[in-house]
Amino acid sequence: MESVQEPSSPRSCASELAANAVLHGRVAGRDFRLTLTLSVTHTLRIAVTDTRGECLPYVTQRDAPDAESGRGLILVEAYADRWGVDDGPAPCKTIWAELDLGHVS
């Protein structure tokens, strides 16, 4: 899928990944970590680490167009140039998205 770059794309990706960590990666008494990194090649990496390494994300296609949830990773997939999951360290996982921003002034 070709990514869609808009000024709000990084914010939308970070928001969706953080919301998924709250909804699906939460363990009582533990938080999640959000990390933003801009490389010298102007690639923004948005990474969210949570403590539910056994709950891996997947993109679903909802049949019901009026469903109120289930589209977060579809949005991330549309906005990001790449996304994926890194395992560990136990019991954690990190879900990340990379956006190629091009030239940044």
mmCIF file of C-alpha atoms in Angstrom, residues 25-105:
data_model
loop_
_atom_site.group_PDB
_atom_site.id
_atom_site.type_symbol
_atom_site.label_atom_id
_atom_site.label_comp_id
_atom_site.label_asym_id
_atom_site.label_seq_id
_atom_site.Cartn_x
_atom_site.Cartn_y
_atom_site.Cartn_z
ATOM 1 C CA GLY A 25 -1.054 -3.653 25.651
ATOM 2 C CA ARG A 26 -1.938 -2.460 29.119
ATOM 3 C CA VAL A 27 -0.935 -4.288 32.258
ATOM 4 C CA ALA A 28 -2.109 -2.854 35.578
ATOM 5 C CA GLY A 29 0.637 -0.784 37.186
ATOM 6 C CA ARG A 30 2.713 -0.480 34.003
ATOM 7 C CA ASP A 31 2.837 2.197 31.342
ATOM 8 C CA PHE A 32 3.914 2.238 27.731
ATOM 9 C CA ARG A 33 6.855 4.114 26.203
ATOM 10 C CA LEU A 34 6.609 6.357 23.140
ATOM 11 C CA THR A 35 9.865 7.086 21.303
ATOM 12 C CA LEU A 36 10.291 9.475 18.368
ATOM 13 C CA THR A 37 13.527 9.414 16.367
ATOM 14 C CA LEU A 38 14.445 11.486 13.319
ATOM 15 C CA SER A 39 17.321 10.008 11.297
ATOM 16 C CA VAL A 40 19.868 11.942 9.249
ATOM 17 C CA THR A 41 18.019 10.698 6.150
ATOM 18 C CA HIS A 42 14.828 12.420 7.418
ATOM 19 C CA THR A 43 12.993 9.249 8.376
ATOM 20 C CA LEU A 44 10.784 9.664 11.435
ATOM 21 C CA ARG A 45 10.479 6.484 13.503
ATOM 22 C CA ILE A 46 7.557 6.350 15.916
ATOM 23 C CA ALA A 47 7.856 3.453 18.361
ATOM 24 C CA VAL A 48 5.536 2.383 21.159
ATOM 25 C CA THR A 49 6.695 -0.256 23.639
ATOM 26 C CA ASP A 50 4.268 -2.027 25.962
ATOM 27 C CA THR A 51 4.444 -4.988 28.327
ATOM 28 C CA ARG A 52 2.100 -7.347 26.494
ATOM 29 C CA GLY A 53 4.551 -9.085 24.182
ATOM 30 C CA GLU A 54 2.154 -11.982 23.706
ATOM 31 C CA CYS A 55 -0.515 -9.711 22.140
ATOM 32 C CA LEU A 56 0.742 -9.080 18.632
ATOM 33 C CA PRO A 57 -1.069 -6.582 16.416
ATOM 34 C CA TYR A 58 -2.716 -7.416 13.129
ATOM 35 C CA VAL A 59 -4.599 -5.440 10.512
ATOM 36 C CA THR A 60 -8.264 -6.377 10.248
ATOM 37 C CA GLN A 61 -10.779 -5.459 7.616
ATOM 38 C CA ARG A 62 -14.078 -4.700 9.293
ATOM 39 C CA ASP A 63 -17.211 -5.747 7.471
ATOM 40 C CA ALA A 64 -19.390 -3.238 9.305
ATOM 41 C CA PRO A 65 -18.697 0.281 7.988
ATOM 42 C CA ASP A 66 -20.248 1.782 11.122
ATOM 43 C CA ALA A 67 -17.935 -0.099 13.534
ATOM 44 C CA GLU A 68 -16.441 2.252 16.117
ATOM 45 C CA SER A 69 -13.059 0.551 16.362
ATOM 46 C CA GLY A 70 -10.675 -1.702 14.483
ATOM 47 C CA ARG A 71 -9.182 0.767 12.029
ATOM 48 C CA GLY A 72 -6.085 1.986 13.879
ATOM 49 C CA LEU A 73 -3.502 -0.134 12.103
ATOM 50 C CA ILE A 74 -5.248 0.430 8.783
ATOM 51 C CA LEU A 75 -4.553 4.147 9.300
ATOM 52 C CA VAL A 76 -0.962 3.492 10.367
ATOM 53 C CA GLU A 77 -0.453 1.323 7.284
ATOM 54 C CA ALA A 78 -1.874 4.098 5.071
ATOM 55 C CA TYR A 79 0.231 6.915 6.589
ATOM 56 C CA ALA A 80 3.525 5.091 7.213
ATOM 57 C CA ASP A 81 6.069 4.007 4.650
ATOM 58 C CA ARG A 82 6.844 0.962 6.808
ATOM 59 C CA TRP A 83 5.611 -0.476 10.088
ATOM 60 C CA GLY A 84 6.288 -3.577 12.103
ATOM 61 C CA VAL A 85 6.793 -5.230 15.468
ATOM 62 C CA ASP A 86 9.990 -5.987 17.378
ATOM 63 C CA ASP A 87 9.890 -8.613 20.144
ATOM 64 C CA GLY A 88 11.433 -8.109 23.552
ATOM 65 C CA PRO A 89 12.972 -7.691 25.860
ATOM 66 C CA ALA A 90 10.515 -9.989 27.620
ATOM 67 C CA PRO A 91 7.733 -9.342 28.380
ATOM 68 C CA CYS A 92 7.684 -6.359 25.993
ATOM 69 C CA LYS A 93 7.087 -5.683 22.327
ATOM 70 C CA THR A 94 7.618 -2.527 20.300
ATOM 71 C CA ILE A 95 5.299 -1.527 17.480
ATOM 72 C CA TRP A 96 6.900 0.999 15.157
ATOM 73 C CA ALA A 97 6.081 3.052 12.103
ATOM 74 C CA GLU A 98 8.502 4.896 9.831
ATOM 75 C CA LEU A 99 7.643 7.922 7.713
ATOM 76 C CA ASP A 100 10.037 9.199 5.077
ATOM 77 C CA LEU A 101 9.685 12.953 5.460
ATOM 78 C CA GLY A 102 11.960 13.990 2.620
ATOM 79 C CA HIS A 103 13.868 17.232 3.035
ATOM 80 C CA VAL A 104 13.308 18.849 6.440
ATOM 81 C CA SER A 105 14.360 22.470 6.843
#
